[in-house]
């Protein structure tokens, strides 16, 4: 059965079928050859991440000057010099649920201590064929990202990030199970220096053609606030007062809708939640989050078995927001909703509220 992915050829639409990877190495090779599959724009829409592969099967010692004890599937760096550890598993691998989490934390804990920047420079040079080629690879990375720092300054950033424990951990699979999703979201919300994300890279095939659809998992408004600012002591009202006119308008309009529809409104230190009478959250507004953001809870709709409805709602929401959104807890800046408020409030929001209400009933009835 098609997931709604089609290939246009000769005026016909060919349904692309979800196809598993034959072996784990297939997905590993794809990432080595096409790092863009790590979807740097989804990870950071404001400053899309660009990638430079240091090495595949990157060795990692367990002591200073010790022999390599582990082998990381891929080690990348982005344009800000943030080391990015990638662990690849197929969904059919039972280790994806728990063992891979401990494995990744081992990598992170030891990488920041036992990866001197000189080792990473040497490993990159060995992969690309020499030091001059390695320098050119860094220049090319910085050029793609629009950066202006020197090669020396870039490696200084890498060293500073390792010393501060600033890493990115990416769990990559064709399908990431729900148990791992919850662990990823929890870790990403709790870790202030380290970004923890999952990336599903689904493969669709038909008539000798393949299509890949990466989706980033684990980005929540809470995790982004944790990374951005851990010292902001302002209350919600203070954040709202300092926010843009668009954010204040959207807060007022949502509160008006809540009164009309009988939604519950609760306020935490940094956000305001709009809930159905059954206490299921519909929307969260965060006025101080990168210029103001909204977050939605589409995961519940999918969890209740309403997959097609969840996909349709996400497609429409992404169009309103003006960019692709994560499919479980999509968040987006307020500006797009302010600009298209009538479409959002009159057309999309009622269908979404109805879907969440039905999902709540279905999930509550599940033993």
mmCIF file of C-alpha atoms in Angstrom:
data_model
loop_
_atom_site.group_PDB
_atom_site.id
_atom_site.type_symbol
_atom_site.label_atom_id
_atom_site.label_comp_id
_atom_site.label_asym_id
_atom_site.label_seq_id
_atom_site.Cartn_x
_atom_site.Cartn_y
_atom_site.Cartn_z
ATOM 1 C CA UNK A 1 0.000 0.000 0.000
ATOM 2 C CA UNK A 2 1.346 3.421 -0.970
ATOM 3 C CA UNK A 3 2.109 6.065 1.674
ATOM 4 C CA UNK A 4 1.058 8.753 -0.779
ATOM 5 C CA UNK A 5 4.460 9.101 -2.496
ATOM 6 C CA UNK A 6 4.213 9.181 -6.294
ATOM 7 C CA UNK A 7 6.595 9.393 -9.231
ATOM 8 C CA UNK A 8 5.407 11.378 -12.269
ATOM 9 C CA UNK A 9 6.513 9.821 -15.536
ATOM 10 C CA UNK A 10 5.100 10.387 -18.994
ATOM 11 C CA UNK A 11 1.992 12.017 -17.626
ATOM 12 C CA UNK A 12 1.252 9.112 -15.265
ATOM 13 C CA UNK A 13 1.608 8.888 -11.507
ATOM 14 C CA UNK A 14 3.340 5.761 -10.273
ATOM 15 C CA UNK A 15 2.763 4.866 -6.629
ATOM 16 C CA UNK A 16 6.052 4.442 -4.758
ATOM 17 C CA UNK A 17 5.988 1.600 -2.256
ATOM 18 C CA UNK A 18 7.766 1.700 1.092
ATOM 19 C CA UNK A 19 10.834 -0.541 0.737
ATOM 20 C CA UNK A 20 13.127 -1.700 3.540
ATOM 21 C CA UNK A 21 16.890 -1.446 3.188
ATOM 22 C CA UNK A 22 18.359 -4.841 2.349
ATOM 23 C CA UNK A 23 21.224 -4.401 4.797
ATOM 24 C CA UNK A 24 22.286 -1.714 7.246
ATOM 25 C CA UNK A 25 25.347 -0.949 5.143
ATOM 26 C CA UNK A 26 23.095 0.324 2.329
ATOM 27 C CA UNK A 27 21.875 3.183 4.491
ATOM 28 C CA UNK A 28 25.386 3.811 5.810
ATOM 29 C CA UNK A 29 26.717 4.152 2.253
ATOM 30 C CA UNK A 30 23.919 6.531 1.342
ATOM 31 C CA UNK A 31 24.835 8.849 4.211
ATOM 32 C CA UNK A 32 28.512 8.711 3.265
ATOM 33 C CA UNK A 33 27.739 9.661 -0.333
ATOM 34 C CA UNK A 34 24.802 11.994 0.334
ATOM 35 C CA UNK A 35 25.103 13.720 3.739
ATOM 36 C CA UNK A 36 22.201 16.013 2.766
ATOM 37 C CA UNK A 37 19.921 13.117 3.784
ATOM 38 C CA UNK A 38 20.628 14.231 7.366
ATOM 39 C CA UNK A 39 18.268 17.109 6.576
ATOM 40 C CA UNK A 40 20.185 20.056 7.961
ATOM 41 C CA UNK A 41 17.322 22.403 7.118
ATOM 42 C CA UNK A 42 14.905 20.496 9.370
ATOM 43 C CA UNK A 43 17.466 20.470 12.168
ATOM 44 C CA UNK A 44 17.957 24.236 11.998
ATOM 45 C CA UNK A 45 15.569 26.114 9.660
ATOM 46 C CA UNK A 46 17.161 29.481 10.434
ATOM 47 C CA UNK A 47 20.719 28.315 9.729
ATOM 48 C CA UNK A 48 20.526 24.983 7.890
ATOM 49 C CA UNK A 49 23.297 22.636 8.893
ATOM 50 C CA UNK A 50 25.895 21.676 6.304
ATOM 51 C CA UNK A 51 27.962 18.537 6.794
ATOM 52 C CA UNK A 52 31.545 17.415 6.355
ATOM 53 C CA UNK A 53 32.238 13.719 6.888
ATOM 54 C CA UNK A 54 35.352 13.170 8.988
ATOM 55 C CA UNK A 55 35.264 9.399 8.612
ATOM 56 C CA UNK A 56 33.004 6.401 8.345
ATOM 57 C CA UNK A 57 33.654 3.765 11.036
ATOM 58 C CA UNK A 58 35.472 6.449 13.016
ATOM 59 C CA UNK A 59 37.637 4.894 15.718
ATOM 60 C CA UNK A 60 37.181 6.034 19.318
ATOM 61 C CA UNK A 61 39.561 5.153 22.172
ATOM 62 C CA UNK A 62 38.543 4.597 25.771
ATOM 63 C CA UNK A 63 41.637 6.250 27.260
ATOM 64 C CA UNK A 64 44.151 8.962 26.437
ATOM 65 C CA UNK A 65 46.476 7.649 23.698
ATOM 66 C CA UNK A 66 44.770 4.265 24.060
ATOM 67 C CA UNK A 67 43.744 1.927 21.237
ATOM 68 C CA UNK A 68 40.354 2.389 19.592
ATOM 69 C CA UNK A 69 37.666 0.678 21.651
ATOM 70 C CA UNK A 70 34.598 1.623 19.604
ATOM 71 C CA UNK A 71 33.758 2.351 15.989
ATOM 72 C CA UNK A 72 31.288 5.176 15.273
ATOM 73 C CA UNK A 73 29.207 4.604 12.126
ATOM 74 C CA UNK A 74 29.850 8.156 10.901
ATOM 75 C CA UNK A 75 31.444 11.239 12.384
ATOM 76 C CA UNK A 76 30.494 14.539 10.739
ATOM 77 C CA UNK A 77 31.150 18.153 11.673
ATOM 78 C CA UNK A 78 28.864 21.026 10.747
ATOM 79 C CA UNK A 79 29.863 24.563 9.738
ATOM 80 C CA UNK A 80 29.956 25.640 13.402
ATOM 81 C CA UNK A 81 32.467 22.903 14.209
ATOM 82 C CA UNK A 82 29.956 20.788 16.152
ATOM 83 C CA UNK A 83 30.972 17.108 16.038
ATOM 84 C CA UNK A 84 27.977 15.031 14.959
ATOM 85 C CA UNK A 85 27.949 11.316 15.777
ATOM 86 C CA UNK A 86 25.662 9.203 13.594
ATOM 87 C CA UNK A 87 24.552 5.703 14.539
ATOM 88 C CA UNK A 88 22.632 3.788 11.869
ATOM 89 C CA UNK A 89 20.254 0.903 12.566
ATOM 90 C CA UNK A 90 17.483 -0.747 10.609
ATOM 91 C CA UNK A 91 14.095 -0.910 12.335
ATOM 92 C CA UNK A 92 14.287 -4.719 12.193
ATOM 93 C CA UNK A 93 17.367 -4.668 14.434
ATOM 94 C CA UNK A 94 16.111 -5.321 17.972
ATOM 95 C CA UNK A 95 19.099 -3.399 19.394
ATOM 96 C CA UNK A 96 17.552 -0.151 18.148
ATOM 97 C CA UNK A 97 15.303 0.050 21.181
ATOM 98 C CA UNK A 98 17.739 0.149 24.098
ATOM 99 C CA UNK A 99 21.249 -1.033 23.358
ATOM 100 C CA UNK A 100 21.826 1.678 20.769
ATOM 101 C CA UNK A 101 21.079 4.415 23.336
ATOM 102 C CA UNK A 102 23.763 3.181 25.741
ATOM 103 C CA UNK A 103 26.135 2.746 22.818
ATOM 104 C CA UNK A 104 25.602 6.328 21.672
ATOM 105 C CA UNK A 105 26.089 7.731 25.178
ATOM 106 C CA UNK A 106 29.373 5.796 25.407
ATOM 107 C CA UNK A 107 30.466 7.467 22.188
ATOM 108 C CA UNK A 108 29.543 10.928 23.451
ATOM 109 C CA UNK A 109 31.130 10.536 26.894
ATOM 110 C CA UNK A 110 34.404 9.235 25.492
ATOM 111 C CA UNK A 111 34.505 11.337 22.340
ATOM 112 C CA UNK A 112 34.675 14.614 24.239
ATOM 113 C CA UNK A 113 37.582 13.283 26.309
ATOM 114 C CA UNK A 114 39.625 11.157 23.942
ATOM 115 C CA UNK A 115 39.190 12.720 20.478
ATOM 116 C CA UNK A 116 41.930 15.359 20.258
ATOM 117 C CA UNK A 117 41.245 17.720 17.395
ATOM 118 C CA UNK A 118 44.531 16.659 15.795
ATOM 119 C CA UNK A 119 43.156 13.119 15.527
ATOM 120 C CA UNK A 120 40.069 14.346 13.678
ATOM 121 C CA UNK A 121 42.191 16.471 11.340
ATOM 122 C CA UNK A 122 44.377 13.477 10.562
ATOM 123 C CA UNK A 123 41.390 11.182 9.996
ATOM 124 C CA UNK A 124 39.809 13.662 7.588
ATOM 125 C CA UNK A 125 43.096 13.991 5.696
ATOM 126 C CA UNK A 126 43.374 10.196 5.480
ATOM 127 C CA UNK A 127 39.865 9.946 4.041
ATOM 128 C CA UNK A 128 40.206 12.652 1.375
ATOM 129 C CA UNK A 129 43.811 11.972 0.380
ATOM 130 C CA UNK A 130 45.995 14.517 2.142
ATOM 131 C CA UNK A 131 46.173 17.677 4.215
ATOM 132 C CA UNK A 132 45.668 20.052 1.296
ATOM 133 C CA UNK A 133 42.561 18.127 0.283
ATOM 134 C CA UNK A 134 41.330 18.241 3.891
ATOM 135 C CA UNK A 135 41.782 22.014 3.998
ATOM 136 C CA UNK A 136 39.879 22.310 0.709
ATOM 137 C CA UNK A 137 37.050 20.192 2.142
ATOM 138 C CA UNK A 138 36.737 22.567 5.113
ATOM 139 C CA UNK A 139 36.775 25.609 2.825
ATOM 140 C CA UNK A 140 34.062 24.009 0.688
ATOM 141 C CA UNK A 141 31.937 23.290 3.792
ATOM 142 C CA UNK A 142 32.254 26.879 5.002
ATOM 143 C CA UNK A 143 31.488 28.183 1.524
ATOM 144 C CA UNK A 144 28.247 26.179 1.309
ATOM 145 C CA UNK A 145 27.215 27.621 4.665
ATOM 146 C CA UNK A 146 28.228 31.188 3.805
ATOM 147 C CA UNK A 147 30.868 31.256 6.537
ATOM 148 C CA UNK A 148 33.963 33.433 6.534
ATOM 149 C CA UNK A 149 36.221 31.914 9.224
ATOM 150 C CA UNK A 150 39.629 30.474 8.364
ATOM 151 C CA UNK A 151 40.437 26.770 8.345
ATOM 152 C CA UNK A 152 42.479 27.273 11.522
ATOM 153 C CA UNK A 153 39.616 29.077 13.251
ATOM 154 C CA UNK A 154 37.216 26.307 12.220
ATOM 155 C CA UNK A 155 39.334 23.623 13.872
ATOM 156 C CA UNK A 156 39.585 25.875 16.905
ATOM 157 C CA UNK A 157 35.778 25.818 17.064
ATOM 158 C CA UNK A 158 35.796 22.018 16.848
ATOM 159 C CA UNK A 159 38.261 21.864 19.735
ATOM 160 C CA UNK A 160 36.205 24.307 21.825
ATOM 161 C CA UNK A 161 33.022 22.333 21.178
ATOM 162 C CA UNK A 162 34.640 19.074 22.254
ATOM 163 C CA UNK A 163 35.997 20.713 25.404
ATOM 164 C CA UNK A 164 32.540 22.076 26.279
ATOM 165 C CA UNK A 165 30.737 18.807 25.458
ATOM 166 C CA UNK A 166 28.857 20.413 22.565
ATOM 167 C CA UNK A 167 27.975 17.432 20.393
ATOM 168 C CA UNK A 168 25.119 16.277 18.230
ATOM 169 C CA UNK A 169 23.922 12.675 18.450
ATOM 170 C CA UNK A 170 21.851 11.412 15.511
ATOM 171 C CA UNK A 171 20.010 8.095 15.617
ATOM 172 C CA UNK A 172 19.280 7.203 11.984
ATOM 173 C CA UNK A 173 16.949 4.423 10.824
ATOM 174 C CA UNK A 174 14.345 3.635 8.193
ATOM 175 C CA UNK A 175 11.715 3.705 10.957
ATOM 176 C CA UNK A 176 12.370 4.795 14.547
ATOM 177 C CA UNK A 177 10.175 2.924 17.052
ATOM 178 C CA UNK A 178 8.037 4.801 19.545
ATOM 179 C CA UNK A 179 10.138 3.662 22.502
ATOM 180 C CA UNK A 180 13.252 5.227 20.986
ATOM 181 C CA UNK A 181 11.344 8.391 20.011
ATOM 182 C CA UNK A 182 10.423 8.999 23.637
ATOM 183 C CA UNK A 183 14.021 8.460 24.778
ATOM 184 C CA UNK A 184 15.315 10.858 22.113
ATOM 185 C CA UNK A 185 12.841 13.594 23.090
ATOM 186 C CA UNK A 186 13.616 13.131 26.789
ATOM 187 C CA UNK A 187 17.386 13.289 26.275
ATOM 188 C CA UNK A 188 17.142 16.294 23.974
ATOM 189 C CA UNK A 189 15.050 18.209 26.501
ATOM 190 C CA UNK A 190 17.342 17.391 29.426
ATOM 191 C CA UNK A 191 20.792 17.857 27.863
ATOM 192 C CA UNK A 192 21.798 21.509 27.610
ATOM 193 C CA UNK A 193 25.032 21.185 25.597
ATOM 194 C CA UNK A 194 24.318 18.082 23.540
ATOM 195 C CA UNK A 195 21.657 17.868 20.817
ATOM 196 C CA UNK A 196 19.989 14.454 20.514
ATOM 197 C CA UNK A 197 17.823 13.766 17.467
ATOM 198 C CA UNK A 198 16.480 10.913 15.409
ATOM 199 C CA UNK A 199 16.197 10.900 11.633
ATOM 200 C CA UNK A 200 13.901 8.522 9.823
ATOM 201 C CA UNK A 201 15.027 8.032 6.224
ATOM 202 C CA UNK A 202 12.268 6.086 4.534
ATOM 203 C CA UNK A 203 12.963 4.503 1.175
ATOM 204 C CA UNK A 204 10.274 4.214 -1.519
ATOM 205 C CA UNK A 205 10.765 2.239 -4.720
ATOM 206 C CA UNK A 206 8.970 1.647 -8.014
ATOM 207 C CA UNK A 207 10.091 0.613 -11.503
ATOM 208 C CA UNK A 208 13.777 0.910 -10.717
ATOM 209 C CA UNK A 209 13.462 4.363 -9.119
ATOM 210 C CA UNK A 210 14.010 5.240 -5.461
ATOM 211 C CA UNK A 211 12.828 8.173 -3.342
ATOM 212 C CA UNK A 212 14.116 8.999 0.153
ATOM 213 C CA UNK A 213 12.159 11.049 2.702
ATOM 214 C CA UNK A 214 14.093 12.164 5.812
ATOM 215 C CA UNK A 215 12.136 13.285 8.881
ATOM 216 C CA UNK A 216 13.802 14.738 11.985
ATOM 217 C CA UNK A 217 12.493 13.491 15.345
ATOM 218 C CA UNK A 218 13.064 14.894 18.807
ATOM 219 C CA UNK A 219 12.789 18.650 18.289
ATOM 220 C CA UNK A 220 10.351 20.126 20.758
ATOM 221 C CA UNK A 221 9.921 23.694 21.909
ATOM 222 C CA UNK A 222 11.127 22.589 25.320
ATOM 223 C CA UNK A 223 14.356 21.158 23.927
ATOM 224 C CA UNK A 224 15.055 24.269 21.859
ATOM 225 C CA UNK A 225 14.549 26.493 24.875
ATOM 226 C CA UNK A 226 16.888 24.257 26.876
ATOM 227 C CA UNK A 227 19.588 24.691 24.254
ATOM 228 C CA UNK A 228 19.021 28.385 23.637
ATOM 229 C CA UNK A 229 18.829 29.849 27.091
ATOM 230 C CA UNK A 230 18.991 28.207 30.495
ATOM 231 C CA UNK A 231 19.172 31.454 32.480
ATOM 232 C CA UNK A 232 16.116 33.410 31.319
ATOM 233 C CA UNK A 233 14.068 34.038 34.471
ATOM 234 C CA UNK A 234 11.264 36.032 32.842
ATOM 235 C CA UNK A 235 7.660 34.942 33.395
ATOM 236 C CA UNK A 236 5.243 34.178 30.588
ATOM 237 C CA UNK A 237 3.629 37.607 30.903
ATOM 238 C CA UNK A 238 7.023 39.291 30.678
ATOM 239 C CA UNK A 239 7.953 37.206 27.629
ATOM 240 C CA UNK A 240 4.623 38.047 25.987
ATOM 241 C CA UNK A 241 5.000 41.770 26.706
ATOM 242 C CA UNK A 242 8.439 41.750 25.065
ATOM 243 C CA UNK A 243 7.281 39.707 22.056
ATOM 244 C CA UNK A 244 6.391 40.987 18.592
ATOM 245 C CA UNK A 245 2.986 42.342 17.626
ATOM 246 C CA UNK A 246 2.355 39.111 15.690
ATOM 247 C CA UNK A 247 2.943 36.983 18.782
ATOM 248 C CA UNK A 248 0.671 39.133 20.933
ATOM 249 C CA UNK A 249 -2.029 39.051 18.240
ATOM 250 C CA UNK A 250 -1.883 35.265 17.987
ATOM 251 C CA UNK A 251 -2.063 34.905 21.774
ATOM 252 C CA UNK A 252 -5.167 37.098 21.842
ATOM 253 C CA UNK A 253 -6.790 35.286 18.936
ATOM 254 C CA UNK A 254 -6.127 31.862 20.453
ATOM 255 C CA UNK A 255 -7.552 32.995 23.778
ATOM 256 C CA UNK A 256 -10.672 34.232 21.977
ATOM 257 C CA UNK A 257 -11.053 30.841 20.301
ATOM 258 C CA UNK A 258 -10.639 29.127 23.657
ATOM 259 C CA UNK A 259 -13.540 31.124 25.092
ATOM 260 C CA UNK A 260 -15.743 30.332 22.098
ATOM 261 C CA UNK A 261 -15.009 26.584 22.085
ATOM 262 C CA UNK A 262 -14.677 26.012 25.820
ATOM 263 C CA UNK A 263 -11.006 25.069 25.738
ATOM 264 C CA UNK A 264 -8.986 25.062 28.931
ATOM 265 C CA UNK A 265 -6.114 27.565 29.071
ATOM 266 C CA UNK A 266 -3.120 26.937 31.331
ATOM 267 C CA UNK A 267 0.095 28.912 31.636
ATOM 268 C CA UNK A 268 3.566 27.687 32.535
ATOM 269 C CA UNK A 269 6.625 29.845 33.046
ATOM 270 C CA UNK A 270 7.477 30.052 29.340
ATOM 271 C CA UNK A 271 4.365 28.868 27.505
ATOM 272 C CA UNK A 272 0.592 28.902 27.286
ATOM 273 C CA UNK A 273 -1.354 25.713 26.615
ATOM 274 C CA UNK A 274 -4.757 25.481 24.940
ATOM 275 C CA UNK A 275 -6.507 22.222 25.814
ATOM 276 C CA UNK A 276 -9.720 20.443 24.901
ATOM 277 C CA UNK A 277 -12.254 19.978 27.732
ATOM 278 C CA UNK A 278 -10.890 16.421 28.121
ATOM 279 C CA UNK A 279 -7.505 18.015 29.002
ATOM 280 C CA UNK A 280 -5.731 16.904 25.801
ATOM 281 C CA UNK A 281 -3.390 19.638 24.575
ATOM 282 C CA UNK A 282 -4.103 21.154 21.165
ATOM 283 C CA UNK A 283 -1.637 24.025 20.875
ATOM 284 C CA UNK A 284 1.189 25.494 22.914
ATOM 285 C CA UNK A 285 2.372 29.076 22.436
ATOM 286 C CA UNK A 286 5.922 30.061 23.420
ATOM 287 C CA UNK A 287 6.344 33.837 23.020
ATOM 288 C CA UNK A 288 10.042 33.903 23.893
ATOM 289 C CA UNK A 289 11.095 31.006 21.707
ATOM 290 C CA UNK A 290 13.071 32.399 18.770
ATOM 291 C CA UNK A 291 10.616 35.186 18.024
ATOM 292 C CA UNK A 292 7.589 33.161 19.120
ATOM 293 C CA UNK A 293 6.543 29.638 18.192
ATOM 294 C CA UNK A 294 3.538 27.339 18.180
ATOM 295 C CA UNK A 295 3.680 23.618 18.840
ATOM 296 C CA UNK A 296 1.051 20.998 17.980
ATOM 297 C CA UNK A 297 0.442 17.408 19.114
ATOM 298 C CA UNK A 298 -0.130 15.414 15.940
ATOM 299 C CA UNK A 299 1.559 12.357 17.408
ATOM 300 C CA UNK A 300 -1.605 11.458 19.310
ATOM 301 C CA UNK A 301 -3.603 11.408 16.067
ATOM 302 C CA UNK A 302 -1.155 8.973 14.472
ATOM 303 C CA UNK A 303 -0.928 6.863 17.650
ATOM 304 C CA UNK A 304 -4.699 6.374 17.546
ATOM 305 C CA UNK A 305 -4.447 4.798 14.101
ATOM 306 C CA UNK A 306 -5.568 7.899 12.187
ATOM 307 C CA UNK A 307 -2.392 7.904 10.083
ATOM 308 C CA UNK A 308 -3.816 9.264 6.842
ATOM 309 C CA UNK A 309 -5.592 12.062 8.677
ATOM 310 C CA UNK A 310 -2.397 12.917 10.570
ATOM 311 C CA UNK A 311 -0.410 13.079 7.317
ATOM 312 C CA UNK A 312 -3.013 15.282 5.641
ATOM 313 C CA UNK A 313 -3.096 17.649 8.621
ATOM 314 C CA UNK A 314 0.706 17.845 8.667
ATOM 315 C CA UNK A 315 0.867 18.617 4.937
ATOM 316 C CA UNK A 316 -1.599 21.497 5.296
ATOM 317 C CA UNK A 317 0.090 22.794 8.455
ATOM 318 C CA UNK A 318 3.493 22.782 6.741
ATOM 319 C CA UNK A 319 2.004 24.792 3.861
ATOM 320 C CA UNK A 320 0.647 27.385 6.283
ATOM 321 C CA UNK A 321 3.944 27.552 8.180
ATOM 322 C CA UNK A 322 5.907 27.813 4.946
ATOM 323 C CA UNK A 323 8.351 24.983 5.681
ATOM 324 C CA UNK A 324 8.404 21.198 6.302
ATOM 325 C CA UNK A 325 7.492 20.338 9.881
ATOM 326 C CA UNK A 326 8.240 17.368 12.125
ATOM 327 C CA UNK A 327 5.365 14.916 12.118
ATOM 328 C CA UNK A 328 4.779 14.160 15.825
ATOM 329 C CA UNK A 329 5.162 17.466 17.654
ATOM 330 C CA UNK A 330 5.447 19.992 14.831
ATOM 331 C CA UNK A 331 6.510 23.484 15.818
ATOM 332 C CA UNK A 332 6.842 26.599 13.727
ATOM 333 C CA UNK A 333 7.402 30.307 14.122
ATOM 334 C CA UNK A 334 4.308 32.381 14.782
ATOM 335 C CA UNK A 335 4.782 34.669 11.767
ATOM 336 C CA UNK A 336 3.355 32.203 9.232
ATOM 337 C CA UNK A 337 0.208 31.669 11.285
ATOM 338 C CA UNK A 338 -0.287 35.382 11.814
ATOM 339 C CA UNK A 339 -0.058 35.948 8.080
ATOM 340 C CA UNK A 340 -2.512 33.126 7.247
ATOM 341 C CA UNK A 341 -4.691 33.285 10.347
ATOM 342 C CA UNK A 342 -8.083 32.861 8.670
ATOM 343 C CA UNK A 343 -6.957 29.746 6.807
ATOM 344 C CA UNK A 344 -5.421 28.360 9.995
ATOM 345 C CA UNK A 345 -8.237 29.209 12.409
ATOM 346 C CA UNK A 346 -11.264 28.667 10.153
ATOM 347 C CA UNK A 347 -10.134 25.680 8.094
ATOM 348 C CA UNK A 348 -7.238 23.754 9.628
ATOM 349 C CA UNK A 349 -7.712 24.172 13.378
ATOM 350 C CA UNK A 350 -11.299 22.800 13.564
ATOM 351 C CA UNK A 351 -10.283 19.628 11.681
ATOM 352 C CA UNK A 352 -7.233 19.238 13.891
ATOM 353 C CA UNK A 353 -9.261 19.712 17.090
ATOM 354 C CA UNK A 354 -11.781 17.127 15.890
ATOM 355 C CA UNK A 355 -8.992 14.652 15.101
ATOM 356 C CA UNK A 356 -7.355 15.117 18.517
ATOM 357 C CA UNK A 357 -10.718 14.681 20.253
ATOM 358 C CA UNK A 358 -11.376 11.418 18.384
ATOM 359 C CA UNK A 359 -7.813 10.257 19.030
ATOM 360 C CA UNK A 360 -8.257 10.894 22.756
ATOM 361 C CA UNK A 361 -11.403 8.755 22.774
ATOM 362 C CA UNK A 362 -9.725 5.917 20.864
ATOM 363 C CA UNK A 363 -6.572 5.939 22.972
ATOM 364 C CA UNK A 364 -8.521 6.128 26.241
ATOM 365 C CA UNK A 365 -10.501 3.042 25.197
ATOM 366 C CA UNK A 366 -7.337 1.066 24.475
ATOM 367 C CA UNK A 367 -6.665 -1.399 27.301
#
